[in-house]
Amino acid sequence: MNTFELRIRGQSQPVDFLLQVAHTAELDTPVLTQCRQLLDVVFDGEFGIEDWDHSLGGMHAIAWHRTSVIGHASVVQRRLVHNGRALRAGYVEGVGVLPAWQRQGIGGQMMAALERIIVAAYDIGALGASDAAINLYEHRGWIKWLGPTSALTPDGIIRTADDDGVYVLPCATPLDVEAEITCDWRHGDQW
């Protein structure tokens, strides 16, 4: 785990936090439960069972203060189709920092850890951004996808206009951000 120092507003001493990067299989149930509870708080109870399921099966960046989880983000593998090519995508899910710890650099440290994984292992990074997080992602070099989005479902390719404007992190693969991009199918939100 990496150790970072934070200086919290109003405190004269820096507060340490640890950043743990681990695969879902390496995390025990109590840790995963803390991460899930954190996301419930961050998203005001709107982070559903399927949202949590989408966050599992990949690499997690978990911010700890002592024995408490104060931040979580994960990257999982998905397939995105773009310009006739199936791309191996590092898809970011479940990004959140407890309100008392927000705007202290924790989200950026978690994203930096995941971005290193994405650049090293995937053709493209992608995520669906909440309005509150857009500045973080854009500041880190994520680009808004300008073209239409769709999903490959059991009923064929379905346009997902409500999800237009996903964000991507270009890696080595050439991209045309004005062309269509299609994600693989899953239960719940497609993007």
Coordinates of N, CA, C and O in Angstrom, one line a residue:
M1 N 0.8 -1.2 0.0 CA 0.0 0.0 0.0 C 0.9 1.2 0.0 O 1.9 1.3 0.6
N2 N 0.4 2.3 -0.7 CA 1.1 3.5 -0.7 C 0.5 4.4 0.4 O -0.7 4.4 0.7
T3 N 1.4 5.2 1.0 CA 1.0 6.1 2.1 C 1.0 7.5 1.6 O 2.0 7.9 0.9
F4 N 0.0 8.3 1.8 CA -0.1 9.7 1.4 C -0.4 10.6 2.6 O -1.0 10.1 3.6
E5 N 0.1 11.8 2.6 CA -0.3 12.8 3.7 C -1.3 13.8 3.1 O -1.1 14.2 2.0
L6 N -2.3 14.1 3.8 CA -3.2 15.1 3.5 C -3.3 16.2 4.6 O -3.2 15.8 5.8
R7 N -3.4 17.4 4.2 CA -3.6 18.5 5.2 C -5.0 18.9 5.1 O -5.5 19.4 4.1
I8 N -5.8 18.5 6.1 CA -7.2 18.8 6.2 C -7.4 20.3 6.6 O -6.7 20.7 7.5
R9 N -8.3 20.9 6.0 CA -8.6 22.3 6.3 C -8.9 22.5 7.8 O -9.6 21.7 8.4
G10 N -8.2 23.4 8.4 CA -8.4 23.7 9.8 C -7.6 22.9 10.8 O -7.6 23.1 12.0
Q11 N -6.8 21.9 10.2 CA -5.9 21.1 11.1 C -4.5 21.5 10.8 O -4.1 21.7 9.6
S12 N -3.7 21.6 11.8 CA -2.3 22.0 11.7 C -1.4 20.8 11.3 O -0.4 20.9 10.7
Q13 N -1.9 19.6 11.6 CA -1.1 18.3 11.3 C -1.7 17.6 10.1 O -2.9 17.5 10.0
P14 N -0.8 17.1 9.3 CA -1.3 16.3 8.1 C -1.9 15.0 8.6 O -1.6 14.5 9.6
V15 N -2.9 14.6 7.8 CA -3.6 13.3 8.1 C -3.1 12.3 7.1 O -3.2 12.6 5.9
D16 N -2.7 11.2 7.6 CA -2.2 10.1 6.6 C -3.4 9.3 6.1 O -4.4 9.1 6.8
F17 N -3.3 8.9 4.9 CA -4.2 7.9 4.4 C -3.4 6.9 3.6 O -2.3 7.2 3.1
L18 N -3.9 5.7 3.5 CA -3.2 4.6 2.7 C -4.1 4.3 1.5 O -5.3 4.4 1.6
L19 N -3.4 4.0 0.4 CA -4.1 3.7 -0.8 C -3.7 2.2 -1.1 O -2.6 1.9 -1.3
Q20 N -4.7 1.4 -1.1 CA -4.6 0.0 -1.4 C -5.1 -0.3 -2.8 O -6.2 0.1 -3.1
V21 N -4.3 -1.0 -3.6 CA -4.8 -1.5 -4.9 C -4.8 -3.0 -4.9 O -3.7 -3.6 -4.6
A22 N -5.9 -3.6 -5.1 CA -6.1 -5.0 -5.0 C -7.2 -5.5 -5.9 O -8.1 -4.8 -6.2
H23 N -7.1 -6.7 -6.3 CA -8.2 -7.4 -7.1 C -9.3 -7.8 -6.1 O -9.1 -8.0 -5.0
T24 N -10.5 -7.8 -6.7 CA -11.7 -8.2 -5.9 C -11.4 -9.5 -5.1 O -11.7 -9.6 -3.9
A25 N -10.7 -10.5 -5.7 CA -10.5 -11.8 -5.1 C -9.5 -11.6 -3.9 O -9.5 -12.5 -3.1
E26 N -8.8 -10.6 -3.8 CA -7.9 -10.4 -2.7 C -8.5 -9.6 -1.5 O -7.9 -9.5 -0.5
L27 N -9.7 -9.2 -1.7 CA -10.4 -8.4 -0.6 C -11.4 -9.3 0.1 O -12.2 -10.0 -0.5
D28 N -11.4 -9.2 1.4 CA -12.3 -10.0 2.2 C -13.7 -9.3 2.3 O -13.8 -8.1 2.0
T29 N -14.7 -10.1 2.8 CA -16.0 -9.6 2.9 C -16.2 -8.3 3.7 O -16.8 -7.3 3.3
P30 N -15.5 -8.2 4.9 CA -15.6 -6.9 5.6 C -15.1 -5.7 4.9 O -15.7 -4.6 5.0
V31 N -14.0 -5.8 4.1 CA -13.5 -4.7 3.3 C -14.5 -4.3 2.2 O -14.8 -3.2 2.0
L32 N -15.0 -5.3 1.5 CA -16.0 -5.1 0.4 C -17.2 -4.5 1.0 O -17.8 -3.6 0.4
T33 N -17.6 -4.9 2.2 CA -18.8 -4.3 2.8 C -18.6 -2.8 3.1 O -19.5 -2.0 2.9
Q34 N -17.4 -2.5 3.7 CA -17.1 -1.1 3.9 C -17.2 -0.3 2.6 O -17.7 0.9 2.6
C35 N -16.6 -0.8 1.6 CA -16.6 -0.1 0.3 C -18.1 0.1 -0.2 O -18.4 1.2 -0.6
R36 N -18.9 -0.9 -0.1 CA -20.3 -0.8 -0.5 C -21.0 0.2 0.3 O -21.8 1.0 -0.2
Q37 N -20.8 0.2 1.6 CA -21.5 1.2 2.5 C -21.0 2.6 2.2 O -21.8 3.5 2.2
L38 N -19.7 2.8 1.9 CA -19.2 4.1 1.5 C -20.0 4.6 0.3 O -20.4 5.8 0.2
L39 N -20.2 3.8 -0.7 CA -20.8 4.2 -2.0 C -22.3 4.5 -1.7 O -22.9 5.4 -2.4
D40 N -22.9 3.8 -0.8 CA -24.3 4.2 -0.4 C -24.4 5.6 0.1 O -25.3 6.3 -0.2
V41 N -23.4 5.9 1.0 CA -23.3 7.3 1.5 C -23.1 8.3 0.5 O -23.8 9.3 0.3
V42 N -22.1 8.1 -0.4 CA -21.7 9.0 -1.4 C -22.8 9.3 -2.4 O -23.0 10.4 -2.8
F43 N -23.5 8.3 -2.7 CA -24.6 8.4 -3.7 C -26.0 8.5 -3.1 O -27.0 8.2 -3.8
D44 N -26.1 8.9 -1.9 CA -27.3 9.1 -1.2 C -28.3 7.9 -1.3 O -29.5 8.1 -1.6
G45 N -27.8 6.7 -1.2 CA -28.7 5.5 -1.3 C -29.1 5.1 -2.7 O -29.9 4.2 -2.9
E46 N -28.5 5.8 -3.7 CA -28.9 5.5 -5.1 C -27.9 4.6 -5.8 O -27.9 4.5 -7.0
F47 N -27.0 4.0 -5.1 CA -26.0 3.1 -5.6 C -26.6 1.7 -5.4 O -26.4 1.1 -4.4
G48 N -27.2 1.2 -6.5 CA -28.0 -0.1 -6.3 C -27.1 -1.3 -6.4 O -25.9 -1.3 -6.5
I49 N -27.8 -2.5 -6.2 CA -27.1 -3.8 -6.2 C -26.4 -4.0 -7.5 O -25.3 -4.5 -7.5
E50 N -27.0 -3.7 -8.6 CA -26.4 -3.9 -9.9 C -25.2 -2.9 -10.1 O -24.2 -3.3 -10.7
D51 N -25.3 -1.7 -9.6 CA -24.1 -0.8 -9.6 C -23.0 -1.4 -8.9 O -21.8 -1.3 -9.4
W52 N -23.2 -2.0 -7.7 CA -22.1 -2.6 -6.9 C -21.6 -3.8 -7.7 O -20.4 -4.0 -7.8
D53 N -22.5 -4.6 -8.3 CA -22.0 -5.8 -9.0 C -21.1 -5.4 -10.2 O -20.1 -6.0 -10.5
H54 N -21.4 -4.2 -10.8 CA -20.6 -3.7 -11.9 C -19.2 -3.3 -11.4 O -18.2 -3.3 -12.2
S55 N -19.0 -3.1 -10.1 CA -17.8 -2.6 -9.6 C -16.8 -3.8 -9.2 O -15.7 -3.6 -8.8
L56 N -17.3 -5.0 -9.3 CA -16.6 -6.2 -8.8 C -16.0 -6.9 -10.0 O -16.4 -6.8 -11.1
G57 N -14.9 -7.7 -9.7 CA -14.3 -8.5 -10.7 C -13.0 -7.9 -11.3 O -12.5 -8.5 -12.2
G58 N -12.6 -6.8 -10.8 CA -11.4 -6.2 -11.4 C -10.5 -5.7 -10.2 O -10.5 -6.2 -9.2
M59 N -9.8 -4.6 -10.5 CA -8.9 -4.0 -9.6 C -9.6 -2.8 -8.9 O -10.3 -2.0 -9.5
H60 N -9.3 -2.7 -7.5 CA -9.9 -1.7 -6.7 C -8.8 -0.8 -6.2 O -7.7 -1.3 -5.9
A61 N -9.1 0.5 -6.1 CA -8.2 1.4 -5.4 C -9.0 1.9 -4.2 O -10.1 2.5 -4.3
I62 N -8.5 1.6 -3.0 CA -9.3 1.8 -1.8 C -8.4 2.8 -0.9 O -7.3 2.5 -0.6
A63 N -9.0 3.9 -0.5 CA -8.4 4.8 0.4 C -8.8 4.5 1.8 O -10.0 4.4 2.1
W64 N -7.8 4.4 2.7 CA -8.0 4.1 4.1 C -7.5 5.2 5.0 O -6.5 5.8 4.8
H65 N -8.3 5.5 6.0 CA -7.8 6.3 7.1 C -7.9 5.4 8.4 O -9.0 5.1 8.8
R66 N -6.8 5.0 8.9 CA -6.7 4.1 10.0 C -7.4 2.8 9.5 O -7.0 2.1 8.6
T67 N -8.5 2.4 10.2 CA -9.2 1.2 9.8 C -10.5 1.4 9.0 O -11.3 0.5 8.8
S68 N -10.7 2.6 8.6 CA -11.9 3.0 7.9 C -11.7 3.3 6.4 O -10.7 4.0 6.0
V69 N -12.5 2.8 5.5 CA -12.5 3.1 4.1 C -13.1 4.5 3.9 O -14.2 4.7 4.4
I70 N -12.3 5.4 3.3 CA -12.8 6.7 3.0 C -12.9 7.0 1.5 O -13.5 8.0 1.2
G71 N -12.5 6.1 0.7 CA -12.6 6.2 -0.8 C -12.5 4.9 -1.5 O -11.9 4.0 -1.0
H72 N -13.2 4.8 -2.6 CA -13.2 3.6 -3.4 C -13.3 3.9 -4.9 O -14.1 4.9 -5.3
A73 N -12.7 3.2 -5.7 CA -12.9 3.2 -7.2 C -12.4 1.8 -7.7 O -11.5 1.2 -7.1
S74 N -13.0 1.4 -8.8 CA -12.5 0.1 -9.4 C -12.5 0.3 -10.9 O -13.1 1.1 -11.5
V75 N -11.7 -0.6 -11.5 CA -11.7 -0.8 -13.0 C -11.9 -2.2 -13.3 O -11.3 -3.1 -12.7
V76 N -12.9 -2.5 -14.2 CA -13.2 -3.8 -14.6 C -13.1 -3.9 -16.1 O -13.1 -2.9 -16.8
Q77 N -12.9 -5.1 -16.7 CA -12.8 -5.3 -18.1 C -14.1 -5.3 -18.8 O -15.0 -6.0 -18.3
R78 N -14.3 -4.6 -19.8 CA -15.5 -4.7 -20.7 C -15.0 -4.7 -22.1 O -13.8 -4.4 -22.4
R79 N -15.9 -4.9 -23.1 CA -15.6 -4.8 -24.5 C -16.4 -3.6 -25.0 O -17.6 -3.5 -24.8
L80 N -15.8 -2.8 -25.8 CA -16.4 -1.7 -26.5 C -16.1 -1.9 -27.9 O -15.0 -2.2 -28.3
V81 N -17.1 -1.7 -28.8 CA -16.9 -1.8 -30.2 C -16.9 -0.4 -30.8 O -17.8 0.5 -30.6
H82 N -15.8 -0.1 -31.6 CA -15.6 1.2 -32.2 C -15.0 1.0 -33.5 O -13.9 0.3 -33.6
N83 N -15.6 1.6 -34.5 CA -15.0 1.5 -35.9 C -14.8 0.1 -36.3 O -13.7 -0.2 -36.9
G84 N -15.7 -0.8 -36.0 CA -15.6 -2.2 -36.4 C -14.6 -3.0 -35.7 O -14.3 -4.2 -36.1
R85 N -14.1 -2.5 -34.6 CA -13.1 -3.2 -33.8 C -13.6 -3.4 -32.3 O -14.1 -2.4 -31.7
A86 N -13.4 -4.6 -31.8 CA -13.7 -4.8 -30.4 C -12.5 -4.4 -29.5 O -11.4 -5.0 -29.7
L87 N -12.7 -3.4 -28.7 CA -11.6 -2.9 -27.8 C -11.7 -3.5 -26.4 O -12.8 -3.5 -25.9
R88 N -10.6 -3.9 -25.9 CA -10.5 -4.3 -24.5 C -10.5 -3.0 -23.7 O -9.6 -2.2 -23.8
A89 N -11.6 -2.8 -22.9 CA -11.7 -1.5 -22.2 C -11.6 -1.7 -20.7 O -12.1 -2.7 -20.1
G90 N -10.9 -0.8 -20.0 CA -10.8 -0.7 -18.6 C -11.9 0.3 -18.2 O -11.8 1.5 -18.4
Y91 N -13.0 -0.3 -17.7 CA -14.2 0.5 -17.4 C -14.2 0.9 -15.9 O -14.1 0.0 -15.0
V92 N -14.2 2.2 -15.6 CA -14.1 2.6 -14.2 C -15.5 2.6 -13.6 O -16.5 3.1 -14.2
E93 N -15.6 2.1 -12.4 CA -16.9 2.0 -11.7 C -16.7 2.4 -10.2 O -15.6 2.3 -9.6
G94 N -17.8 2.7 -9.5 CA -17.9 2.8 -8.1 C -16.9 3.8 -7.5 O -16.2 3.5 -6.5
V95 N -16.8 5.0 -8.1 CA -15.8 6.0 -7.7 C -16.5 6.9 -6.6 O -17.6 7.5 -6.9
G96 N -16.0 7.0 -5.4 CA -16.6 7.8 -4.4 C -15.6 8.0 -3.2 O -14.8 7.2 -2.9
V97 N -15.7 9.2 -2.6 CA -15.0 9.6 -1.4 C -16.0 10.1 -0.4 O -16.9 10.9 -0.8
L98 N -15.9 9.7 0.8 CA -16.8 10.2 1.9 C -16.8 11.7 1.9 O -15.8 12.3 1.7
P99 N -18.0 12.3 2.0 CA -18.1 13.8 2.0 C -17.1 14.5 2.8 O -16.5 15.5 2.4
A100 N -16.8 14.1 4.0 CA -15.8 14.8 4.9 C -14.4 14.8 4.3 O -13.6 15.6 4.7
W101 N -14.1 13.9 3.4 CA -12.8 13.7 2.8 C -12.7 14.2 1.4 O -11.6 14.2 0.8
Q102 N -13.8 14.7 0.8 CA -13.7 15.2 -0.6 C -12.9 16.4 -0.7 O -12.7 17.2 0.2
R103 N -12.4 16.6 -2.0 CA -11.7 17.8 -2.3 C -10.3 17.9 -1.6 O -9.8 19.0 -1.3
Q104 N -9.8 16.7 -1.3 CA -8.5 16.6 -0.6 C -7.4 15.9 -1.4 O -6.4 15.6 -0.9
G105 N -7.8 15.5 -2.6 CA -6.9 14.8 -3.5 C -7.0 13.3 -3.5 O -6.3 12.6 -4.2
I106 N -7.9 12.8 -2.7 CA -8.0 11.3 -2.6 C -8.6 10.7 -3.9 O -8.1 9.7 -4.4
G107 N -9.6 11.3 -4.5 CA -10.1 10.9 -5.7 C -9.1 10.8 -6.8 O -9.0 9.9 -7.6
G108 N -8.3 11.9 -6.9 CA -7.2 11.9 -7.8 C -6.2 10.8 -7.7 O -5.7 10.2 -8.6
Q109 N -5.8 10.5 -6.4 CA -4.9 9.4 -6.1 C -5.4 8.1 -6.6 O -4.7 7.2 -7.1
M110 N -6.7 7.9 -6.3 CA -7.4 6.6 -6.7 C -7.4 6.5 -8.2 O -7.1 5.4 -8.8
M111 N -7.8 7.6 -8.9 CA -7.8 7.6 -10.3 C -6.5 7.4 -10.9 O -6.3 6.6 -11.9
A112 N -5.4 8.0 -10.3 CA -4.1 7.8 -10.9 C -3.7 6.3 -10.8 O -3.1 5.8 -11.8
A113 N -4.0 5.6 -9.8 CA -3.7 4.2 -9.6 C -4.4 3.4 -10.7 O -3.8 2.5 -11.4
L114 N -5.7 3.7 -10.9 CA -6.5 3.0 -11.9 C -6.0 3.3 -13.3 O -6.0 2.5 -14.2
E115 N -5.7 4.6 -13.6 CA -5.2 5.0 -14.9 C -3.9 4.3 -15.3 O -3.7 3.9 -16.5
R116 N -3.0 4.0 -14.3 CA -1.8 3.3 -14.6 C -2.2 1.9 -15.1 O -1.5 1.4 -16.0
I117 N -3.1 1.3 -14.5 CA -3.6 -0.1 -14.9 C -4.2 0.0 -16.3 O -3.9 -0.8 -17.1
I118 N -5.1 1.0 -16.5 CA -5.7 1.1 -17.8 C -4.7 1.3 -18.9 O -4.8 0.6 -20.0
V119 N -3.8 2.2 -18.8 CA -2.8 2.5 -19.8 C -2.0 1.2 -20.1 O -1.6 1.0 -21.3
A120 N -1.6 0.5 -19.1 CA -0.8 -0.7 -19.2 C -1.5 -1.9 -19.8 O -0.9 -2.8 -20.4
A121 N -2.8 -2.0 -19.5 CA -3.4 -3.3 -19.8 C -4.6 -3.2 -20.8 O -5.1 -4.3 -21.2
Y122 N -5.1 -2.1 -21.2 CA -6.3 -1.9 -22.0 C -6.1 -1.1 -23.2 O -5.1 -0.3 -23.3
D123 N -7.0 -1.2 -24.2 CA -7.0 -0.4 -25.4 C -7.6 1.0 -25.2 O -7.2 1.9 -25.9
I124 N -8.4 1.1 -24.2 CA -9.2 2.3 -23.9 C -9.7 2.3 -22.5 O -9.9 1.2 -22.0
G125 N -9.8 3.4 -21.9 CA -10.4 3.6 -20.6 C -11.8 4.2 -20.8 O -11.9 5.0 -21.8
A126 N -12.8 3.9 -20.0 CA -14.1 4.5 -20.2 C -14.8 4.5 -18.9 O -14.5 3.8 -18.0
L127 N -15.7 5.5 -18.8 CA -16.6 5.6 -17.6 C -17.8 6.5 -17.9 O -17.8 7.3 -18.8
G128 N -18.8 6.3 -17.0 CA -19.9 7.2 -17.0 C -19.8 8.1 -15.9 O -19.7 7.7 -14.7
A129 N -19.7 9.4 -16.1 CA -19.4 10.4 -15.1 C -20.7 11.1 -14.5 O -21.5 11.5 -15.3
S130 N -20.7 11.2 -13.2 CA -21.7 12.0 -12.6 C -21.3 13.5 -12.8 O -20.2 13.8 -13.0
D131 N -22.3 14.4 -12.7 CA -22.0 15.8 -13.0 C -21.0 16.3 -12.0 O -20.1 17.1 -12.4
A132 N -21.0 15.8 -10.7 CA -20.1 16.3 -9.7 C -18.6 15.9 -10.0 O -17.7 16.5 -9.5
A133 N -18.4 14.8 -10.8 CA -17.1 14.3 -11.0 C -16.5 14.7 -12.4 O -15.3 14.5 -12.6
I134 N -17.2 15.4 -13.2 CA -16.7 15.7 -14.6 C -15.4 16.5 -14.5 O -14.5 16.2 -15.2
N135 N -15.3 17.5 -13.6 CA -14.1 18.3 -13.5 C -12.9 17.5 -13.2 O -11.8 17.7 -13.7
L136 N -13.1 16.5 -12.3 CA -12.0 15.6 -11.9 C -11.5 14.9 -13.1 O -10.3 14.9 -13.4
Y137 N -12.4 14.3 -13.9 CA -12.0 13.5 -15.0 C -11.4 14.3 -16.1 O -10.4 13.9 -16.7
E138 N -12.0 15.4 -16.4 CA -11.5 16.3 -17.5 C -10.1 16.8 -17.1 O -9.2 16.8 -18.0
H139 N -9.9 17.2 -15.9 CA -8.6 17.6 -15.4 C -7.5 16.5 -15.6 O -6.4 16.8 -15.8
R140 N -7.9 15.3 -15.5 CA -7.0 14.2 -15.6 C -6.8 13.7 -17.0 O -6.1 12.7 -17.2
G141 N -7.4 14.3 -18.0 CA -7.2 14.0 -19.4 C -8.2 13.1 -20.0 O -8.1 12.6 -21.1
W142 N -9.3 12.8 -19.3 CA -10.4 12.0 -19.9 C -11.2 12.9 -20.8 O -11.3 14.1 -20.6
I143 N -11.7 12.4 -21.9 CA -12.3 13.1 -23.0 C -13.8 12.7 -23.1 O -14.1 11.5 -23.1
K144 N -14.6 13.7 -23.3 CA -16.0 13.4 -23.5 C -16.2 12.8 -24.9 O -15.8 13.3 -25.9
W145 N -17.0 11.6 -24.9 CA -17.3 11.0 -26.2 C -18.4 11.8 -26.9 O -19.5 12.0 -26.3
L146 N -18.2 12.3 -28.1 CA -19.1 13.2 -28.7 C -20.1 12.4 -29.6 O -21.2 12.9 -30.0
G147 N -19.7 11.2 -30.0 CA -20.6 10.4 -30.9 C -21.7 9.7 -30.2 O -21.7 9.7 -28.9
P148 N -22.6 9.0 -30.9 CA -23.6 8.3 -30.3 C -23.1 7.0 -29.5 O -22.1 6.4 -29.9
T149 N -23.9 6.7 -28.5 CA -23.6 5.5 -27.7 C -24.7 4.4 -28.0 O -25.8 4.8 -28.3
S150 N -24.3 3.2 -27.8 CA -25.3 2.1 -28.0 C -24.8 0.9 -27.1 O -23.7 0.9 -26.6
A151 N -25.6 -0.1 -27.0 CA -25.3 -1.3 -26.3 C -25.7 -2.5 -27.1 O -26.7 -2.6 -27.8
L152 N -24.8 -3.5 -27.0 CA -25.1 -4.8 -27.7 C -25.9 -5.6 -26.7 O -25.3 -6.1 -25.7
T153 N -27.2 -5.8 -26.9 CA -28.1 -6.5 -26.0 C -28.5 -7.8 -26.6 O -28.3 -8.1 -27.7
P154 N -29.3 -8.6 -25.8 CA -29.8 -9.9 -26.3 C -30.8 -9.6 -27.5 O -31.0 -10.5 -28.3
D155 N -31.3 -8.4 -27.6 CA -32.2 -8.0 -28.7 C -31.5 -7.3 -29.9 O -32.1 -6.7 -30.7
G156 N -30.1 -7.3 -29.8 CA -29.4 -6.6 -30.9 C -28.8 -5.3 -30.3 O -28.9 -5.0 -29.1
I157 N -28.3 -4.5 -31.2 CA -27.7 -3.2 -30.9 C -28.8 -2.2 -30.6 O -29.6 -2.0 -31.5
I158 N -28.8 -1.7 -29.4 CA -29.8 -0.7 -29.0 C -29.1 0.6 -28.7 O -28.1 0.7 -28.0
R159 N -29.7 1.7 -29.3 CA -29.2 3.1 -29.1 C -29.4 3.4 -27.6 O -30.5 3.2 -27.0
T160 N -28.4 4.0 -27.0 CA -28.5 4.4 -25.5 C -28.3 6.0 -25.5 O -27.3 6.4 -24.9
A161 N -29.2 6.7 -26.1 CA -29.0 8.2 -26.2 C -28.9 8.8 -24.8 O -28.2 9.8 -24.6
D162 N -29.6 8.3 -23.8 CA -29.5 8.9 -22.4 C -28.0 8.8 -21.9 O -27.7 9.5 -20.9
D163 N -27.2 7.9 -22.4 CA -25.8 7.7 -22.0 C -24.8 8.4 -22.8 O -23.6 8.3 -22.6
D164 N -25.3 9.2 -23.9 CA -24.3 9.9 -24.7 C -23.5 10.8 -23.8 O -24.0 11.4 -22.8
G165 N -22.2 11.0 -24.1 CA -21.4 11.8 -23.3 C -20.6 11.1 -22.2 O -20.1 11.6 -21.3
V166 N -20.4 9.8 -22.5 CA -19.5 9.0 -21.6 C -18.1 9.6 -21.8 O -17.8 10.3 -22.7
Y167 N -17.2 9.2 -20.9 CA -15.8 9.7 -21.0 C -14.9 8.6 -21.3 O -15.1 7.5 -20.8
V168 N -13.8 8.9 -22.0 CA -12.8 7.9 -22.4 C -11.4 8.4 -22.1 O -11.2 9.6 -22.1
L169 N -10.6 7.5 -21.8 CA -9.2 7.8 -21.6 C -8.4 7.1 -22.8 O -8.3 5.8 -22.8
P170 N -8.0 7.8 -23.8 CA -7.3 7.2 -24.9 C -6.0 6.5 -24.5 O -5.3 7.1 -23.6
C171 N -5.8 5.4 -25.0 CA -4.5 4.7 -24.8 C -3.8 4.7 -26.1 O -3.7 5.7 -26.8
A172 N -3.3 3.6 -26.6 CA -2.6 3.5 -27.8 C -3.5 3.4 -29.1 O -3.0 3.6 -30.2
T173 N -4.7 3.0 -28.9 CA -5.7 2.8 -30.0 C -6.2 4.1 -30.5 O -6.7 4.9 -29.8
P174 N -6.1 4.3 -31.8 CA -6.7 5.5 -32.4 C -8.2 5.5 -32.2 O -8.9 4.5 -32.4
L175 N -8.8 6.7 -31.9 CA -10.2 6.8 -31.6 C -10.8 8.0 -32.5 O -10.1 9.0 -32.7
D176 N -12.0 7.8 -32.9 CA -12.8 8.9 -33.5 C -13.9 9.2 -32.5 O -14.9 8.5 -32.5
V177 N -13.8 10.2 -31.7 CA -14.7 10.4 -30.6 C -16.1 11.0 -31.1 O -17.0 11.1 -30.3
E178 N -16.2 11.2 -32.4 CA -17.5 11.6 -33.0 C -18.2 10.4 -33.7 O -19.3 10.5 -34.1
A179 N -17.6 9.2 -33.7 CA -18.2 8.0 -34.2 C -19.0 7.3 -33.1 O -18.9 7.7 -32.0
E180 N -19.7 6.3 -33.5 CA -20.5 5.5 -32.6 C -19.6 4.6 -31.7 O -18.6 4.2 -32.2
I181 N -20.0 4.4 -30.5 CA -19.3 3.5 -29.6 C -20.4 2.6 -29.0 O -21.4 3.1 -28.6
T182 N -20.1 1.3 -28.9 CA -21.1 0.3 -28.4 C -20.4 -0.5 -27.3 O -19.3 -1.0 -27.4
C183 N -21.2 -0.6 -26.2 CA -20.7 -1.4 -25.1 C -21.3 -2.8 -25.1 O -22.4 -3.0 -25.7
D184 N -20.7 -3.7 -24.4 CA -21.2 -5.0 -24.2 C -22.4 -4.9 -23.2 O -22.6 -4.0 -22.5
W185 N -23.2 -6.0 -23.2 CA -24.5 -6.0 -22.4 C -24.2 -6.4 -21.0 O -23.4 -7.3 -20.7
R186 N -25.0 -5.8 -20.1 CA -25.0 -6.3 -18.7 C -26.3 -5.9 -18.1 O -27.0 -5.0 -18.6
H187 N -26.7 -6.5 -17.0 CA -27.9 -6.1 -16.3 C -27.7 -4.7 -15.7 O -26.6 -4.3 -15.3
G188 N -28.8 -3.9 -15.6 CA -28.7 -2.6 -15.0 C -28.3 -1.6 -16.1 O -28.5 -1.7 -17.3
D189 N -27.7 -0.5 -15.6 CA -27.2 0.6 -16.5 C -26.2 0.0 -17.4 O -25.2 -0.7 -17.0
Q190 N -26.4 0.3 -18.7 CA -25.4 -0.2 -19.7 C -24.1 0.5 -19.6 O -23.0 -0.1 -19.8
W191 N -24.1 1.8 -19.4 CA -22.9 2.6 -19.3 C -22.7 3.0 -17.9 O -21.8 3.5 -17.5

